[in-house]
Structure formats: structure tokens, C-alpha cells
Amino acid sequence: MTNTDWPLWEVFVRSRRGLSHTHAGSLHAPDAEFALRNARDLYTRRGEGVSIWVVPSSAVTASSPDEKDPFFEPSADKPYRHPTFYEIPEGVQHL
Amino acid sequence: MATATAPRTADDEAYQRTFDAAVAADERIEPRDWMPDAYRATLVRQIAQHAHSEIIGMQPEANWITRAPSLRRKAILMAKVQDEAGHGLYLYSAAETLGVGRDELLDKLHSGRQKYSSIFNYPTLTWADVGAIGWLVDGAAITNQVPLCRCSYGPYARAMVRVCKEESFHQRQGYELLLALSRGTPGQHAMAQDAVDRWWWPSLMMFGPPDDESAHSAQSTAWKIKRHSNDELRQRFVDICVPQAKSLGLTLPDPDLRWNEERGHHDFGPIDWTEFKEVIKGNGPCNEERITQRRRAHDEGAWVREAAAAHAAKHSGTAAAHTGGRTEKEVGQA
Ligand SMILES: [Fe+2]
Ligand SMILES: [Fe+2]
């Protein structure tokens, strides 16, 4: 039998206007056009989407789970980035 | 993704602790996280078997598409069978995140090295079987699958959420179909009763062997792949079905079935596990037919896969440029 190893695609679906595309899952397809059609059949059989992106899985660069801690550390020690960090006298409104 | 067993290092011990802590905290394990080899192997086996069941499960019902009694029923049945194909694809994708290939999984199904649910080795003799499958087989599947939405492996849990949303239509269309027959002519009513009589016990077997004989249960429970025992889920299913059967005007084929006030559950008769084991071994009424049909569908579809791959290769330059432009435009708008 010949090789039928179609590449893997990641599927992103915009569920309705005003929302961003979110990852729905993945599928195999020989090319982008088929990937779009397959994604429509697989992930939007009940009106779950108004727009679909397909991206070759091989094109995704991901942060490594091993370096999770050091990689995300810069955001962990900056509580002053959150509004709750600041003390505001009682009674002050719209702030 | 390495799955070979190497001697454990200090790193491994640390990874194991991180994994154990995540499972204990009810966090999800994701594909690129470290996980024990046995956890990975268990998931591959379970998810593959689940995926195979979805696509083999298309066969007994698809038998009836051309003979559906009305256009409405035909459209419903086609949509259901198409959903089952979709469920198979969600699950194969989930299995692939563990480092196995799609071709490899199909190959193992075709050569009998991986199994599928033995329920699909029973024949669909009448139109009423389509109703009994929707009500009882999809019903049992839902009872099994709802807790899997909280399974510790992220991709499997997410696939299950999607599947469960779709299953509820499957069960309801089956119930409605049976109700129509049950309220129809005496002949139709008898047909509905006969289907329920044949599917009831195999449906109870779908929950697997009794707890004291279930080989993998304890470890799967510790890993939070499994959230409830086989017997617990089976009991839940029986309790749900009894009043539903009553509303259908049909009986369940078990003389020992009665409410037990003390337990707050229905008691039910003993299950014939010899039959279950025979069907698993390959001696069910349709084992041979299902696998032969699956292999044939795969082989006969080969030219389509080859043609699509050839087309993709031929047009790779232009196609990439075309869709690349379209996607970029949309990204710009996001
Ligand atoms: Fe399904
Ligand atoms: Fe189903």
C-alpha cells in the first residue's frame, strides 16, 4: 500500500462574529483546501462556526513544558500589573 | 516522543513527582508533559479502542440507511452515522497526541491487534434495532463517557466533551423511534419489544467485567482516567433505564429486575459473562463481517487517498500561495 500519511492540521474556529478563533482540534488532510473542507465537516456540523483557520501542525512553535517555570517567571513577580495591587481610599468611585 | 523504557534518573523522579502532583490536584496532563510510560500505553490502548468502536459502530446502523421508513428517519440516521465517524476522528486525533500514527492505529484494528466494543458484533435484524441502539447502546455509552469528560488526560477529556454534546441527540432519536413503534400497530410494538429484548443484556455488558474481575481498573482510577467503577456505572444505567422503559410501554427482559428500597437502587439478574468473553474472543455473530467490511472500505478508499495526495503534490506551489494569502488577510483582521 502506498504511503497515505497526510500532514496534520490544527483547526481554529470562530464560533460567531465578535469572538476570536479558538483551537477546536486537529485533522489530517492532503492540502489546505481539503483541510478546510474536512474541518467544516468535522467541527461545524451544528453551526459551531462562521469562520475556520487551518494551520499545518508542523508550523506551530510551542514553548517547552520543561521550561515552564523560568519561561513564565517574569510575569509571576509583578503584582503591580494587577489593579488589585493598589489601595484606594473608601468612597472613591469610578476607579 | 520517547516511549522506550530507560533506567530511571533523578530527573525522572522529579518528573514523576510533578506528574503525581498534577493528577492529585485534578489538573490535566497535556501532550508535551512528562508522563509514565504505562500511563501513555494505557491511554493509547483505551483511546484507540474507543476510536475503533466509533467507526465500527457505524456499520450496524448504516445497514438501515437505505431502508429507513421515511425521509425524516433517513436524514436523522445519516446524521447520526456521520456523527459517529466524527467521534472516531476526534478520538484518533487524541490518540495521536500520545505519539502513535493514524495508519498504525488502523493497521492494528484491521489485523485484530486492537479491539473495539463487542456490542457492535451483534446484528441489526429489524428497523427497531436502530431505535434500541440509540436508546440503549448510545445511552450506555453516554453513561460511560460523561465521567471521561473529567479524565486526567487533556486531549481525551476535550474529545469527550464534544462527543457527549452530540450523543444526546443519538439517544433521543432512538427513544423517539422506539416510542413510535411501541405506540404503533401490534406488529410494530412486538418488533420494538423484540429489539429491546435482544439489546438489553449486551448493553449492560458494555460497562465491562464486574469490579472484582476488572484487570486495569485500580491503576486507571489512581491515574484519574477512570472516575467510577464498572459496576457503579452499570447500576446507574439500569436505574435510569427502568422508568424510561415504562414510559415507552416496553419491558426489560429480566425477571429479577426490581426496586430495592434498602439500597435505593434496582436489583437485576446475573449477566452471562461467558457470552461476553466469547464475543470478545471473536466468536460473536458479526465479528468477522465487521472487520472484513472495515478492511474493504479502507482498501477500496485507497485510490481516493492516493489521488488527493497526488493532487496536493502537483498543486503544492499554487495552493500554498493562494490559501496563504487568504489566511494572512484574515489574520490581519483578527
Ligand atoms: Fe459516538
Ligand atoms: Fe452515538
CSV table of C-alpha atoms and ligand atoms in Angstrom, one decimal:
chain,number,residue,atom,x,y,z
A,1,MET,CA,0.0,0.0,0.0
A,2,THR,CA,1.2,3.5,-0.8
A,3,ASN,CA,2.0,6.0,1.9
A,4,THR,CA,-1.1,7.8,3.0
A,5,ASP,CA,0.5,9.9,5.6
A,6,TRP,CA,-1.4,13.1,5.1
A,7,PRO,CA,0.0,16.0,7.1
A,8,LEU,CA,-1.7,17.1,10.4
A,9,TRP,CA,-3.5,20.4,10.6
A,10,GLU,CA,-4.6,22.4,13.6
A,11,VAL,CA,-8.2,23.8,13.3
A,12,PHE,CA,-9.3,27.1,14.7
A,13,VAL,CA,-13.0,28.1,14.6
A,14,ARG,CA,-14.6,31.4,15.2
A,15,SER,CA,-17.9,30.5,16.7
A,16,ARG,CA,-19.6,33.8,15.9
A,17,ARG,CA,-18.8,37.3,14.8
A,18,GLY,CA,-17.1,39.3,17.6
A,19,LEU,CA,-15.2,36.4,19.0
A,20,SER,CA,-11.7,35.3,18.2
A,21,HIS,CA,-10.8,31.9,16.6
A,22,THR,CA,-10.2,29.2,19.1
A,23,HIS,CA,-8.5,25.9,18.8
A,24,ALA,CA,-11.1,23.2,18.0
A,25,GLY,CA,-8.8,20.2,17.3
A,26,SER,CA,-6.7,18.7,14.6
A,27,LEU,CA,-7.2,16.5,11.5
A,28,HIS,CA,-5.3,15.0,8.6
A,29,ALA,CA,-5.6,16.4,5.0
A,30,PRO,CA,-3.5,16.3,1.9
A,31,ASP,CA,-3.6,20.1,1.4
A,32,ALA,CA,-5.0,23.3,2.9
A,33,GLU,CA,-8.2,23.2,0.8
A,34,PHE,CA,-9.1,19.7,1.9
A,35,ALA,CA,-8.2,20.6,5.4
A,36,LEU,CA,-10.7,23.4,5.3
A,37,ARG,CA,-13.4,21.2,3.9
A,38,ASN,CA,-12.7,18.4,6.4
A,39,ALA,CA,-12.7,20.9,9.2
A,40,ARG,CA,-16.1,22.2,8.2
A,41,ASP,CA,-17.5,18.6,8.2
A,42,LEU,CA,-15.8,17.6,11.4
A,43,TYR,CA,-16.0,20.7,13.6
A,44,THR,CA,-19.0,22.7,12.4
A,45,ARG,CA,-21.8,20.2,11.8
A,46,ARG,CA,-24.2,22.1,14.1
A,47,GLY,CA,-23.5,25.7,13.2
A,48,GLU,CA,-20.5,25.9,15.6
A,49,GLY,CA,-18.6,28.3,13.4
A,50,VAL,CA,-18.7,31.2,11.0
A,51,SER,CA,-15.0,31.1,10.0
A,52,ILE,CA,-12.3,28.5,10.1
A,53,TRP,CA,-8.5,28.6,10.0
A,54,VAL,CA,-6.3,25.6,9.3
A,55,VAL,CA,-2.6,25.7,10.1
A,56,PRO,CA,-0.1,22.9,9.4
A,57,SER,CA,0.7,21.5,12.8
A,58,SER,CA,4.4,21.5,11.8
A,59,ALA,CA,4.2,25.3,11.6
A,60,VAL,CA,3.4,25.7,15.3
A,61,THR,CA,6.2,26.6,17.6
A,62,ALA,CA,5.4,25.9,21.2
A,63,SER,CA,7.0,26.8,24.4
A,64,SER,CA,8.5,23.7,26.1
A,65,PRO,CA,6.7,22.4,29.1
A,66,ASP,CA,10.1,21.7,30.7
A,67,GLU,CA,11.0,25.3,30.9
A,68,LYS,CA,7.5,26.3,32.1
A,69,ASP,CA,8.7,27.9,35.3
A,70,PRO,CA,11.6,30.0,34.2
A,71,PHE,CA,9.8,30.9,31.0
A,72,PHE,CA,6.7,32.4,32.6
A,73,GLU,CA,8.5,33.6,35.7
A,74,PRO,CA,8.8,37.2,34.6
A,75,SER,CA,5.1,37.6,34.9
A,76,ALA,CA,4.8,36.0,38.3
A,77,ASP,CA,6.6,38.6,40.4
A,78,LYS,CA,4.9,41.7,39.1
A,79,PRO,CA,1.7,42.0,41.2
A,80,TYR,CA,1.7,45.8,40.4
A,81,ARG,CA,0.4,44.8,36.9
A,82,HIS,CA,-2.9,44.0,38.5
A,83,PRO,CA,-5.4,46.6,39.5
A,84,THR,CA,-6.0,44.9,42.9
A,85,PHE,CA,-2.4,45.8,43.9
A,86,TYR,CA,-3.4,49.4,44.6
A,87,GLU,CA,-5.1,50.7,47.7
A,88,ILE,CA,-7.7,53.3,47.1
A,89,PRO,CA,-9.5,55.2,49.9
A,90,GLU,CA,-13.0,54.0,50.5
A,91,GLY,CA,-15.7,56.1,48.9
A,92,VAL,CA,-13.6,56.9,45.8
A,93,GLN,CA,-15.8,56.0,42.8
A,94,HIS,CA,-15.3,55.0,39.2
A,95,LEU,CA,-11.8,53.9,39.7
B,1,MET,CA,8.2,11.3,21.7
B,2,ALA,CA,10.2,8.7,23.6
B,3,THR,CA,8.3,5.8,25.0
B,4,ALA,CA,11.2,3.4,25.4
B,5,THR,CA,12.0,2.3,29.0
B,6,ALA,CA,15.3,3.7,30.1
B,7,PRO,CA,16.8,3.4,33.6
B,8,ARG,CA,15.3,6.0,35.9
B,9,THR,CA,17.3,9.0,36.6
B,10,ALA,CA,17.0,11.7,39.2
B,11,ASP,CA,15.3,13.8,36.5
B,12,ASP,CA,12.7,11.0,36.1
B,13,GLU,CA,12.0,11.0,39.8
B,14,ALA,CA,11.4,14.8,39.7
B,15,TYR,CA,9.2,14.4,36.6
B,16,GLN,CA,7.2,11.6,38.3
B,17,ARG,CA,6.6,13.9,41.3
B,18,THR,CA,5.4,16.7,39.1
B,19,PHE,CA,3.1,14.3,37.3
B,20,ASP,CA,1.7,12.8,40.5
B,21,ALA,CA,1.1,16.3,42.0
B,22,ALA,CA,-0.8,17.4,38.8
B,23,VAL,CA,-3.0,14.3,38.9
B,24,ALA,CA,-3.6,14.7,42.6
B,25,ALA,CA,-4.5,18.4,42.2
B,26,ASP,CA,-7.0,17.4,39.5
B,27,GLU,CA,-5.0,19.2,36.8
B,28,ARG,CA,-4.9,17.9,33.3
B,29,ILE,CA,-1.9,16.2,31.7
B,30,GLU,CA,-1.1,17.7,28.3
B,31,PRO,CA,0.7,16.0,25.4
B,32,ARG,CA,4.1,17.5,25.9
B,33,ASP,CA,4.2,16.9,29.6
B,34,TRP,CA,6.2,14.1,31.0
B,35,MET,CA,4.1,11.1,31.8
B,36,PRO,CA,4.8,7.5,33.0
B,37,ASP,CA,5.2,5.0,30.1
B,38,ALA,CA,2.4,2.9,31.5
B,39,TYR,CA,0.1,5.9,31.6
B,40,ARG,CA,0.8,6.6,28.0
B,41,ALA,CA,0.3,3.0,27.0
B,42,THR,CA,-2.9,2.7,28.9
B,43,LEU,CA,-4.3,5.8,27.2
B,44,VAL,CA,-3.2,4.7,23.8
B,45,ARG,CA,-5.0,1.3,24.3
B,46,GLN,CA,-8.1,2.9,25.7
B,47,ILE,CA,-8.5,5.8,23.3
B,48,ALA,CA,-7.6,3.6,20.3
B,49,GLN,CA,-10.3,1.1,21.3
B,50,HIS,CA,-12.7,3.9,21.8
B,51,ALA,CA,-12.0,5.4,18.4
B,52,HIS,CA,-12.3,1.9,16.7
B,53,SER,CA,-15.6,1.4,18.4
B,54,GLU,CA,-16.9,4.7,17.0
B,55,ILE,CA,-16.1,3.8,13.4
B,56,ILE,CA,-17.1,0.1,13.6
B,57,GLY,CA,-20.3,1.3,15.3
B,58,MET,CA,-21.2,3.0,12.0
B,59,GLN,CA,-21.8,-0.4,10.4
B,60,PRO,CA,-24.8,-1.9,12.2
B,61,GLU,CA,-26.8,1.3,11.8
B,62,ALA,CA,-25.6,2.2,8.3
B,63,ASN,CA,-27.2,-1.2,7.3
B,64,TRP,CA,-30.5,0.5,7.7
B,65,ILE,CA,-30.0,3.8,5.9
B,66,THR,CA,-31.3,2.7,2.6
B,67,ARG,CA,-34.3,1.0,4.3
B,68,ALA,CA,-35.3,3.8,6.7
B,69,PRO,CA,-39.2,4.0,6.6
B,70,SER,CA,-39.3,7.8,5.9
B,71,LEU,CA,-37.2,10.6,4.6
B,72,ARG,CA,-37.2,12.1,8.1
B,73,ARG,CA,-35.8,9.0,9.7
B,74,LYS,CA,-33.3,8.5,6.9
B,75,ALA,CA,-31.9,12.0,7.3
B,76,ILE,CA,-31.7,11.5,11.1
B,77,LEU,CA,-29.9,8.2,10.7
B,78,MET,CA,-27.4,9.6,8.2
B,79,ALA,CA,-26.6,12.5,10.5
B,80,LYS,CA,-26.1,10.1,13.4
B,81,VAL,CA,-23.8,7.7,11.5
B,82,GLN,CA,-21.9,10.8,10.3
B,83,ASP,CA,-21.5,11.9,13.9
B,84,GLU,CA,-20.0,8.5,14.8
B,85,ALA,CA,-17.4,9.0,12.1
B,86,GLY,CA,-16.7,12.4,13.6
B,87,HIS,CA,-16.3,10.8,17.1
B,88,GLY,CA,-13.8,8.4,15.7
B,89,LEU,CA,-11.8,11.2,14.2
B,90,TYR,CA,-11.8,13.3,17.4
B,91,LEU,CA,-10.5,10.2,19.3
B,92,TYR,CA,-7.9,9.2,16.7
B,93,SER,CA,-6.5,12.8,16.9
B,94,ALA,CA,-6.4,12.5,20.7
B,95,ALA,CA,-4.5,9.2,20.5
B,96,GLU,CA,-2.1,10.7,18.0
B,97,THR,CA,-1.1,13.3,20.6
B,98,LEU,CA,0.5,10.4,22.5
B,99,GLY,CA,2.9,9.7,19.7
B,100,VAL,CA,1.1,7.0,17.7
B,101,GLY,CA,0.3,7.4,14.0
B,102,ARG,CA,-3.2,7.1,12.4
B,103,ASP,CA,-2.0,4.4,9.9
B,104,GLU,CA,-0.6,2.4,12.7
B,105,LEU,CA,-3.8,2.5,14.7
B,106,LEU,CA,-6.0,1.5,11.7
B,107,ASP,CA,-3.5,-1.3,10.9
B,108,LYS,CA,-3.9,-2.6,14.4
B,109,LEU,CA,-7.6,-2.6,14.1
B,110,HIS,CA,-7.5,-4.3,10.8
B,111,SER,CA,-5.2,-7.0,12.0
B,112,GLY,CA,-7.1,-7.6,15.2
B,113,ARG,CA,-4.3,-6.4,17.5
B,114,GLN,CA,-6.5,-3.7,18.9
B,115,LYS,CA,-10.1,-4.2,19.9
B,116,TYR,CA,-13.4,-2.4,19.6
B,117,SER,CA,-16.5,-2.6,21.8
B,118,SER,CA,-18.0,-6.0,21.5
B,119,ILE,CA,-21.6,-4.5,21.3
B,120,PHE,CA,-21.0,-3.9,17.6
B,121,ASN,CA,-20.7,-7.6,16.9
B,122,TYR,CA,-24.4,-8.1,17.3
B,123,PRO,CA,-26.6,-7.8,14.1
B,124,THR,CA,-29.3,-5.3,13.4
B,125,LEU,CA,-32.2,-7.5,12.4
B,126,THR,CA,-35.1,-5.1,12.2
B,127,TRP,CA,-35.7,-1.4,11.9
B,128,ALA,CA,-36.5,-1.3,15.6
B,129,ASP,CA,-32.8,-2.2,16.3
B,130,VAL,CA,-31.9,1.3,15.2
B,131,GLY,CA,-34.1,2.6,18.0
B,132,ALA,CA,-32.8,0.2,20.6
B,133,ILE,CA,-29.2,1.0,19.7
B,134,GLY,CA,-29.9,4.8,20.0
B,135,TRP,CA,-31.7,4.4,23.4
B,136,LEU,CA,-29.6,1.6,25.0
B,137,VAL,CA,-26.2,1.5,23.3
B,138,ASP,CA,-25.7,5.2,22.9
B,139,GLY,CA,-27.3,5.5,26.4
B,140,ALA,CA,-24.8,3.2,27.9
B,141,ALA,CA,-22.0,5.0,26.0
B,142,ILE,CA,-23.1,8.3,27.5
B,143,THR,CA,-23.1,6.9,31.0
B,144,ASN,CA,-19.6,5.7,30.4
B,145,GLN,CA,-18.4,8.9,28.6
B,146,VAL,CA,-19.8,11.7,30.8
B,147,PRO,CA,-17.2,10.9,33.6
B,148,LEU,CA,-14.5,10.8,30.9
B,149,CYS,CA,-15.0,14.5,30.3
B,150,ARG,CA,-13.0,14.9,33.5
B,151,CYS,CA,-10.3,12.4,32.7
B,152,SER,CA,-6.8,13.4,33.6
B,153,TYR,CA,-5.5,13.5,30.0
B,154,GLY,CA,-6.5,16.8,28.4
B,155,PRO,CA,-7.0,15.8,24.8
B,156,TYR,CA,-9.1,12.8,25.7
B,157,ALA,CA,-11.2,14.8,28.1
B,158,ARG,CA,-11.8,17.5,25.5
B,159,ALA,CA,-12.7,15.0,22.8
B,160,MET,CA,-15.3,13.5,25.2
B,161,VAL,CA,-16.9,16.9,25.9
B,162,ARG,CA,-17.5,17.3,22.2
B,163,VAL,CA,-18.7,13.7,21.9
B,164,CYS,CA,-21.1,13.9,24.8
B,165,LYS,CA,-22.8,17.0,23.4
B,166,GLU,CA,-23.6,15.1,20.2
B,167,GLU,CA,-24.6,11.8,21.9
B,168,SER,CA,-27.7,13.3,23.4
B,169,PHE,CA,-29.3,13.6,20.0
B,170,HIS,CA,-28.4,10.0,19.3
B,171,GLN,CA,-30.1,8.7,22.4
B,172,ARG,CA,-33.2,10.9,21.9
B,173,GLN,CA,-33.8,9.9,18.3
B,174,GLY,CA,-33.6,6.2,19.3
B,175,TYR,CA,-36.0,6.7,22.1
B,176,GLU,CA,-38.5,8.6,19.9
B,177,LEU,CA,-38.2,5.9,17.2
B,178,LEU,CA,-39.0,3.1,19.7
B,179,LEU,CA,-41.8,5.1,21.1
B,180,ALA,CA,-43.4,5.5,17.7
B,181,LEU,CA,-43.2,1.7,17.1
B,182,SER,CA,-44.4,0.9,20.6
B,183,ARG,CA,-47.5,3.1,20.1
B,184,GLY,CA,-48.0,1.7,16.5
B,185,THR,CA,-49.6,-1.5,15.3
B,186,PRO,CA,-49.4,-4.7,17.4
B,187,GLY,CA,-46.8,-5.9,14.9
B,188,GLN,CA,-44.7,-2.7,15.4
B,189,HIS,CA,-45.0,-2.9,19.1
B,190,ALA,CA,-43.8,-6.5,19.1
B,191,MET,CA,-40.9,-5.5,16.9
B,192,ALA,CA,-39.8,-2.8,19.4
B,193,GLN,CA,-40.1,-5.2,22.3
B,194,ASP,CA,-38.0,-7.8,20.4
B,195,ALA,CA,-35.3,-5.3,19.7
B,196,VAL,CA,-35.1,-4.2,23.4
B,197,ASP,CA,-35.1,-7.9,24.5
B,198,ARG,CA,-32.1,-8.5,22.3
B,199,TRP,CA,-30.1,-5.4,23.1
B,200,TRP,CA,-30.7,-5.1,26.8
B,201,TRP,CA,-28.1,-7.6,28.1
B,202,PRO,CA,-25.3,-6.7,25.6
B,203,SER,CA,-25.8,-3.1,26.6
B,204,LEU,CA,-25.2,-4.0,30.3
B,205,MET,CA,-22.0,-5.8,29.2
B,206,MET,CA,-20.8,-2.5,27.7
B,207,PHE,CA,-19.7,-1.4,31.2
B,208,GLY,CA,-17.1,-4.2,31.2
B,209,PRO,CA,-16.5,-7.0,33.6
B,210,PRO,CA,-17.6,-6.9,37.3
B,211,ASP,CA,-15.3,-4.8,39.5
B,212,ASP,CA,-13.6,-7.8,41.2
B,213,GLU,CA,-12.5,-9.1,37.8
B,214,SER,CA,-11.6,-5.9,36.1
B,215,ALA,CA,-7.9,-6.0,35.3
B,216,HIS,CA,-6.9,-2.4,34.8
B,217,SER,CA,-9.4,-0.6,37.0
B,218,ALA,CA,-7.4,0.2,40.1
B,219,GLN,CA,-4.5,1.8,38.2
B,220,SER,CA,-6.8,3.7,35.9
B,221,THR,CA,-8.7,5.0,38.9
B,222,ALA,CA,-5.4,6.1,40.6
B,223,TRP,CA,-4.5,8.0,37.4
B,224,LYS,CA,-7.9,9.6,37.2
B,225,ILE,CA,-8.5,8.2,33.8
B,226,LYS,CA,-11.4,6.3,35.3
B,227,ARG,CA,-13.7,8.0,37.8
B,228,HIS,CA,-16.3,5.4,38.6
B,229,SER,CA,-16.2,1.6,38.7
B,230,ASN,CA,-17.8,-0.6,36.1
B,231,ASP,CA,-20.5,-1.9,38.4
B,232,GLU,CA,-21.2,1.6,39.7
B,233,LEU,CA,-21.9,2.9,36.1
B,234,ARG,CA,-23.9,-0.2,35.2
B,235,GLN,CA,-26.1,0.3,38.2
B,236,ARG,CA,-26.6,4.0,37.3
B,237,PHE,CA,-27.6,2.9,33.8
B,238,VAL,CA,-30.1,0.3,35.0
B,239,ASP,CA,-31.7,2.9,37.3
B,240,ILE,CA,-32.0,5.4,34.5
B,241,CYS,CA,-33.5,2.9,32.0
B,242,VAL,CA,-36.2,1.3,34.2
B,243,PRO,CA,-38.5,4.3,34.2
B,244,GLN,CA,-37.7,5.1,30.6
B,245,ALA,CA,-38.8,1.6,29.5
B,246,LYS,CA,-42.0,2.2,31.4
B,247,SER,CA,-42.7,5.4,29.5
B,248,LEU,CA,-42.0,3.5,26.3
B,249,GLY,CA,-44.6,0.9,27.2
B,250,LEU,CA,-41.9,-1.8,26.9
B,251,THR,CA,-40.5,-4.3,29.3
B,252,LEU,CA,-36.9,-5.1,30.1
B,253,PRO,CA,-36.0,-8.9,29.7
B,254,ASP,CA,-35.0,-9.6,33.3
B,255,PRO,CA,-37.3,-11.4,35.7
B,256,ASP,CA,-35.1,-10.4,38.7
B,257,LEU,CA,-35.3,-6.7,37.9
B,258,ARG,CA,-37.0,-4.9,40.9
B,259,TRP,CA,-36.6,-1.8,43.1
B,260,ASN,CA,-34.6,-2.4,46.3
B,261,GLU,CA,-35.8,0.1,48.8
B,262,GLU,CA,-32.9,-0.5,51.1
B,263,ARG,CA,-30.2,0.1,48.6
B,264,GLY,CA,-32.1,2.8,46.8
B,265,HIS,CA,-31.3,1.0,43.5
B,266,HIS,CA,-32.8,-1.6,41.2
B,267,ASP,CA,-31.6,-5.2,41.7
B,268,PHE,CA,-31.0,-7.0,38.5
B,269,GLY,CA,-30.3,-10.6,37.4
B,270,PRO,CA,-26.9,-12.1,36.7
B,271,ILE,CA,-25.1,-11.3,33.5
B,272,ASP,CA,-23.9,-14.1,31.2
B,273,TRP,CA,-20.2,-13.3,31.1
B,274,THR,CA,-19.4,-16.4,29.1
B,275,GLU,CA,-21.3,-14.9,26.2
B,276,PHE,CA,-19.3,-11.6,26.7
B,277,LYS,CA,-16.0,-13.4,26.6
B,278,GLU,CA,-16.9,-15.4,23.5
B,279,VAL,CA,-17.8,-12.3,21.7
B,280,ILE,CA,-14.6,-10.6,22.7
B,281,LYS,CA,-12.6,-13.6,21.6
B,282,GLY,CA,-14.1,-13.2,18.1
B,283,ASN,CA,-17.0,-15.6,18.2
B,284,GLY,CA,-19.8,-13.1,18.2
B,285,PRO,CA,-22.4,-13.2,15.5
B,286,CYS,CA,-20.8,-10.4,13.4
B,287,ASN,CA,-17.1,-10.2,14.4
B,288,GLU,CA,-15.9,-11.5,11.0
B,289,GLU,CA,-18.3,-9.4,9.0
B,290,ARG,CA,-17.4,-6.1,10.8
B,291,ILE,CA,-13.7,-6.4,10.3
B,292,THR,CA,-14.0,-7.6,6.7
B,293,GLN,CA,-16.2,-4.7,5.8
B,294,ARG,CA,-13.8,-2.3,7.6
B,295,ARG,CA,-10.8,-3.6,5.6
B,296,ARG,CA,-12.7,-3.5,2.4
B,297,ALA,CA,-13.8,0.1,3.0
B,298,HIS,CA,-10.2,1.0,3.7
B,299,ASP,CA,-8.8,-0.8,0.6
B,300,GLU,CA,-11.5,0.5,-1.7
B,301,GLY,CA,-10.8,4.0,-0.5
B,302,ALA,CA,-7.1,3.8,-1.2
B,303,TRP,CA,-7.4,5.3,-4.7
B,304,VAL,CA,-9.1,8.4,-3.2
B,305,ARG,CA,-6.4,9.0,-0.7
B,306,GLU,CA,-3.7,8.5,-3.4
B,307,ALA,CA,-5.4,10.8,-5.8
B,308,ALA,CA,-5.8,13.5,-3.1
B,309,ALA,CA,-2.1,13.2,-2.2
B,310,ALA,CA,-1.1,13.4,-5.9
B,311,HIS,CA,-3.3,16.4,-6.4
B,312,ALA,CA,-1.8,18.1,-3.4
B,313,ALA,CA,1.7,17.4,-4.6
B,314,LYS,CA,1.0,18.7,-8.0
B,315,HIS,CA,-0.5,21.9,-6.8
B,316,SER,CA,1.5,22.5,-3.7
B,317,GLY,CA,3.1,25.7,-5.0
B,318,THR,CA,0.0,27.4,-6.2
B,319,ALA,CA,-2.3,26.1,-3.4
B,320,ALA,CA,0.0,27.3,-0.7
B,321,ALA,CA,0.4,30.8,-2.2
B,322,HIS,CA,-3.4,31.0,-2.7
B,323,THR,CA,-4.6,30.0,0.8
B,324,GLY,CA,-1.5,31.6,2.4
B,325,GLY,CA,-2.7,35.0,1.1
B,326,ARG,CA,-6.3,34.4,2.3
B,327,THR,CA,-5.3,33.4,5.7
B,328,GLU,CA,-2.9,36.3,6.1
B,329,LYS,CA,-5.6,38.7,5.3
B,330,GLU,CA,-7.9,37.2,7.9
B,331,VAL,CA,-5.1,37.2,10.5
B,332,GLY,CA,-4.7,40.8,9.8
B,333,GLN,CA,-8.4,41.3,10.7
B,334,ALA,CA,-8.3,39.2,13.9
C,1,FE,FE,-20.3,8.1,19.3
C,2,FE,FE,-23.6,7.9,19.3
